XYZ file of C-alpha atoms in Angstrom:
185
model
C -7.014 21.003 -2.292
C -4.543 19.915 -4.938
C -1.318 17.908 -4.222
C 0.850 20.837 -5.455
C -1.082 23.033 -3.110
C -1.000 20.549 -0.017
C 2.761 20.433 -0.362
C 3.029 24.260 -0.520
C 1.440 24.765 2.431
C 3.279 21.986 4.083
C 6.465 23.944 3.149
C 9.768 22.077 2.593
C 7.907 18.715 2.360
C 9.478 15.926 0.355
C 7.887 12.884 -0.922
C 9.386 9.550 -1.301
C 8.172 6.863 -3.638
C 8.451 3.551 -1.621
C 6.891 1.448 -4.556
C 8.831 -1.262 -6.400
C 8.494 -1.732 -10.130
C 5.440 -4.076 -11.477
C 7.254 -6.554 -13.910
C 6.585 -10.035 -14.840
C 9.687 -11.226 -12.659
C 8.936 -9.631 -9.566
C 8.556 -11.464 -6.444
C 5.066 -12.852 -5.650
C 3.977 -15.253 -2.972
C 3.140 -18.442 -4.467
C -0.234 -18.323 -2.726
C -1.136 -15.221 -5.137
C -1.248 -15.053 -8.694
C 1.684 -13.398 -10.365
C 1.893 -10.387 -12.897
C 0.913 -10.735 -16.268
C 0.292 -8.198 -18.920
C -0.434 -8.642 -22.651
C -1.353 -6.007 -25.404
C -5.100 -6.677 -26.222
C -5.085 -4.158 -28.986
C -1.840 -2.911 -30.968
C -1.354 0.069 -32.884
C -2.919 -0.714 -36.437
C -5.247 -3.297 -35.350
C -8.022 -0.590 -35.647
C -7.115 2.925 -37.358
C -9.599 5.879 -37.129
C -10.704 7.598 -40.077
C -8.222 10.525 -38.785
C -5.350 8.030 -39.026
C -5.329 7.768 -35.118
C -4.692 4.425 -33.506
C -4.674 3.304 -29.716
C -3.043 0.331 -28.200
C -4.454 -1.191 -24.957
C -3.313 -3.801 -22.548
C -4.952 -6.374 -20.118
C -3.220 -6.857 -16.888
C -3.738 -9.513 -14.378
C -2.572 -9.336 -10.891
C -3.594 -10.496 -7.323
C -4.321 -7.810 -4.707
C -1.044 -8.981 -2.917
C 1.101 -8.396 -5.635
C 4.210 -5.715 -5.650
C 4.305 -3.161 -3.034
C 1.094 -2.635 -1.377
C -0.735 -2.377 1.853
C -2.559 -5.281 3.387
C -5.997 -4.542 4.389
C -7.374 -6.122 7.590
C -9.410 -8.347 5.674
C -6.294 -10.261 4.267
C -5.799 -12.495 7.310
C -8.428 -14.125 9.481
C -7.942 -16.305 12.611
C -10.507 -18.992 13.511
C -12.919 -17.711 11.094
C -12.623 -14.014 12.398
C -11.146 -10.943 11.129
C -9.780 -8.042 13.243
C -12.113 -7.112 15.729
C -14.275 -10.230 15.879
C -15.889 -9.433 12.387
C -16.977 -12.987 10.895
C -14.796 -13.570 7.767
C -17.202 -15.540 5.877
C -20.085 -12.771 6.091
C -17.542 -9.885 5.275
C -16.738 -11.803 2.166
C -20.167 -12.398 0.902
C -21.040 -11.289 -2.736
C -17.319 -11.726 -3.927
C -15.722 -8.759 -2.486
C -15.202 -7.614 1.215
C -18.300 -5.549 2.817
C -15.748 -4.397 5.645
C -12.049 -4.359 6.207
C -11.063 -3.853 2.455
C -8.177 -1.553 1.467
C -10.836 0.760 0.293
C -11.635 1.780 4.078
C -8.215 2.630 4.950
C -8.225 6.688 4.826
C -5.683 8.442 2.905
C -2.837 9.223 4.813
C -0.371 12.185 4.815
C 1.954 12.048 7.750
C 5.440 12.795 8.584
C 7.783 9.835 8.036
C 10.178 8.743 10.400
C 13.140 6.372 8.965
C 14.680 3.899 11.356
C 17.900 2.777 9.389
C 18.663 -0.373 11.283
C 21.743 -1.441 8.716
C 23.401 1.769 9.497
C 22.869 1.235 13.253
C 24.402 -2.275 12.870
C 27.188 -1.080 10.537
C 25.888 -3.310 7.441
C 24.299 -2.891 4.111
C 21.514 -5.149 4.590
C 20.374 -7.309 7.539
C 20.592 -11.149 7.143
C 17.856 -13.488 6.390
C 15.325 -13.782 9.221
C 17.013 -11.445 11.385
C 14.808 -9.750 14.012
C 14.544 -6.063 14.478
C 14.047 -5.237 18.094
C 12.272 -2.527 20.149
C 15.914 -1.651 21.516
C 17.075 -1.495 17.830
C 14.506 0.998 17.216
C 15.457 3.071 20.435
C 19.072 2.774 19.689
C 18.726 3.976 15.690
C 16.344 6.954 17.111
C 19.411 7.849 19.333
C 21.860 7.548 16.738
C 20.161 9.538 14.101
C 18.798 12.071 16.355
C 14.987 11.246 15.562
C 11.771 11.235 17.681
C 8.727 9.175 16.446
C 5.666 11.044 17.685
C 1.928 9.962 17.577
C 0.506 10.533 14.287
C 3.815 9.663 12.773
C 4.495 6.983 10.161
C 7.463 4.909 11.204
C 9.592 3.327 8.271
C 11.990 0.697 9.307
C 14.737 -0.071 6.846
C 16.239 -3.556 6.673
C 18.162 -2.994 3.230
C 16.266 -6.401 2.008
C 14.952 -4.359 -1.014
C 18.285 -5.055 -2.718
C 17.248 -8.548 -3.072
C 14.126 -7.574 -5.088
C 15.800 -8.768 -8.483
C 16.090 -12.305 -7.033
C 12.244 -13.528 -6.087
C 13.634 -16.734 -4.319
C 15.719 -14.871 -1.779
C 13.428 -11.877 -1.449
C 10.409 -13.808 -0.460
C 12.589 -15.820 2.000
C 10.706 -19.092 2.257
C 13.775 -20.943 3.106
C 15.609 -18.761 5.441
C 13.082 -15.935 6.259
C 13.143 -12.030 5.676
C 14.312 -9.543 8.309
C 11.725 -7.317 10.179
C 10.338 -6.101 13.459
C 9.632 -8.947 15.985
C 6.813 -8.229 18.448
C 8.741 -6.026 20.901
C 9.265 -3.505 17.725
C 5.911 -3.823 16.477
C 4.463 -2.782 19.860
């Protein structure tokens, strides 16, 4: 089924793009390579007999660059990935044999937005500020929403307003706002 067909079948469904732009000055953790792009072939470098020409670029970026989903292979503890999988064995051959992002199924689900800044009467939460289970409950009551099994919970902190300030956005000095353990549970 096409995307248009799926949306038509769901009736009244709206799609929200949650991505941030990929650009040279975007925030990237210092543990990962930043985004680089260069034109490798410019218009006119090679012209076909019919006058046509093409440009193409080469891009370099780490898998942890920009808006992304962390795969279960991203973090290990004591040499083990999620579920006790041996991290060394999982990465043999230069790519992850298990727990890679390609193993995450495509998800189409109802999204439920918990607007925590609106709950607290601010535009953006402060650096390092925790969002608790109590905050989620209070936001749900205030907004008249319910998160059910199978829904995707979106927790708004307002922090994306700092996307243009990589040092602040990454929060290495003061932290970033986000769910604490009670909210995650």
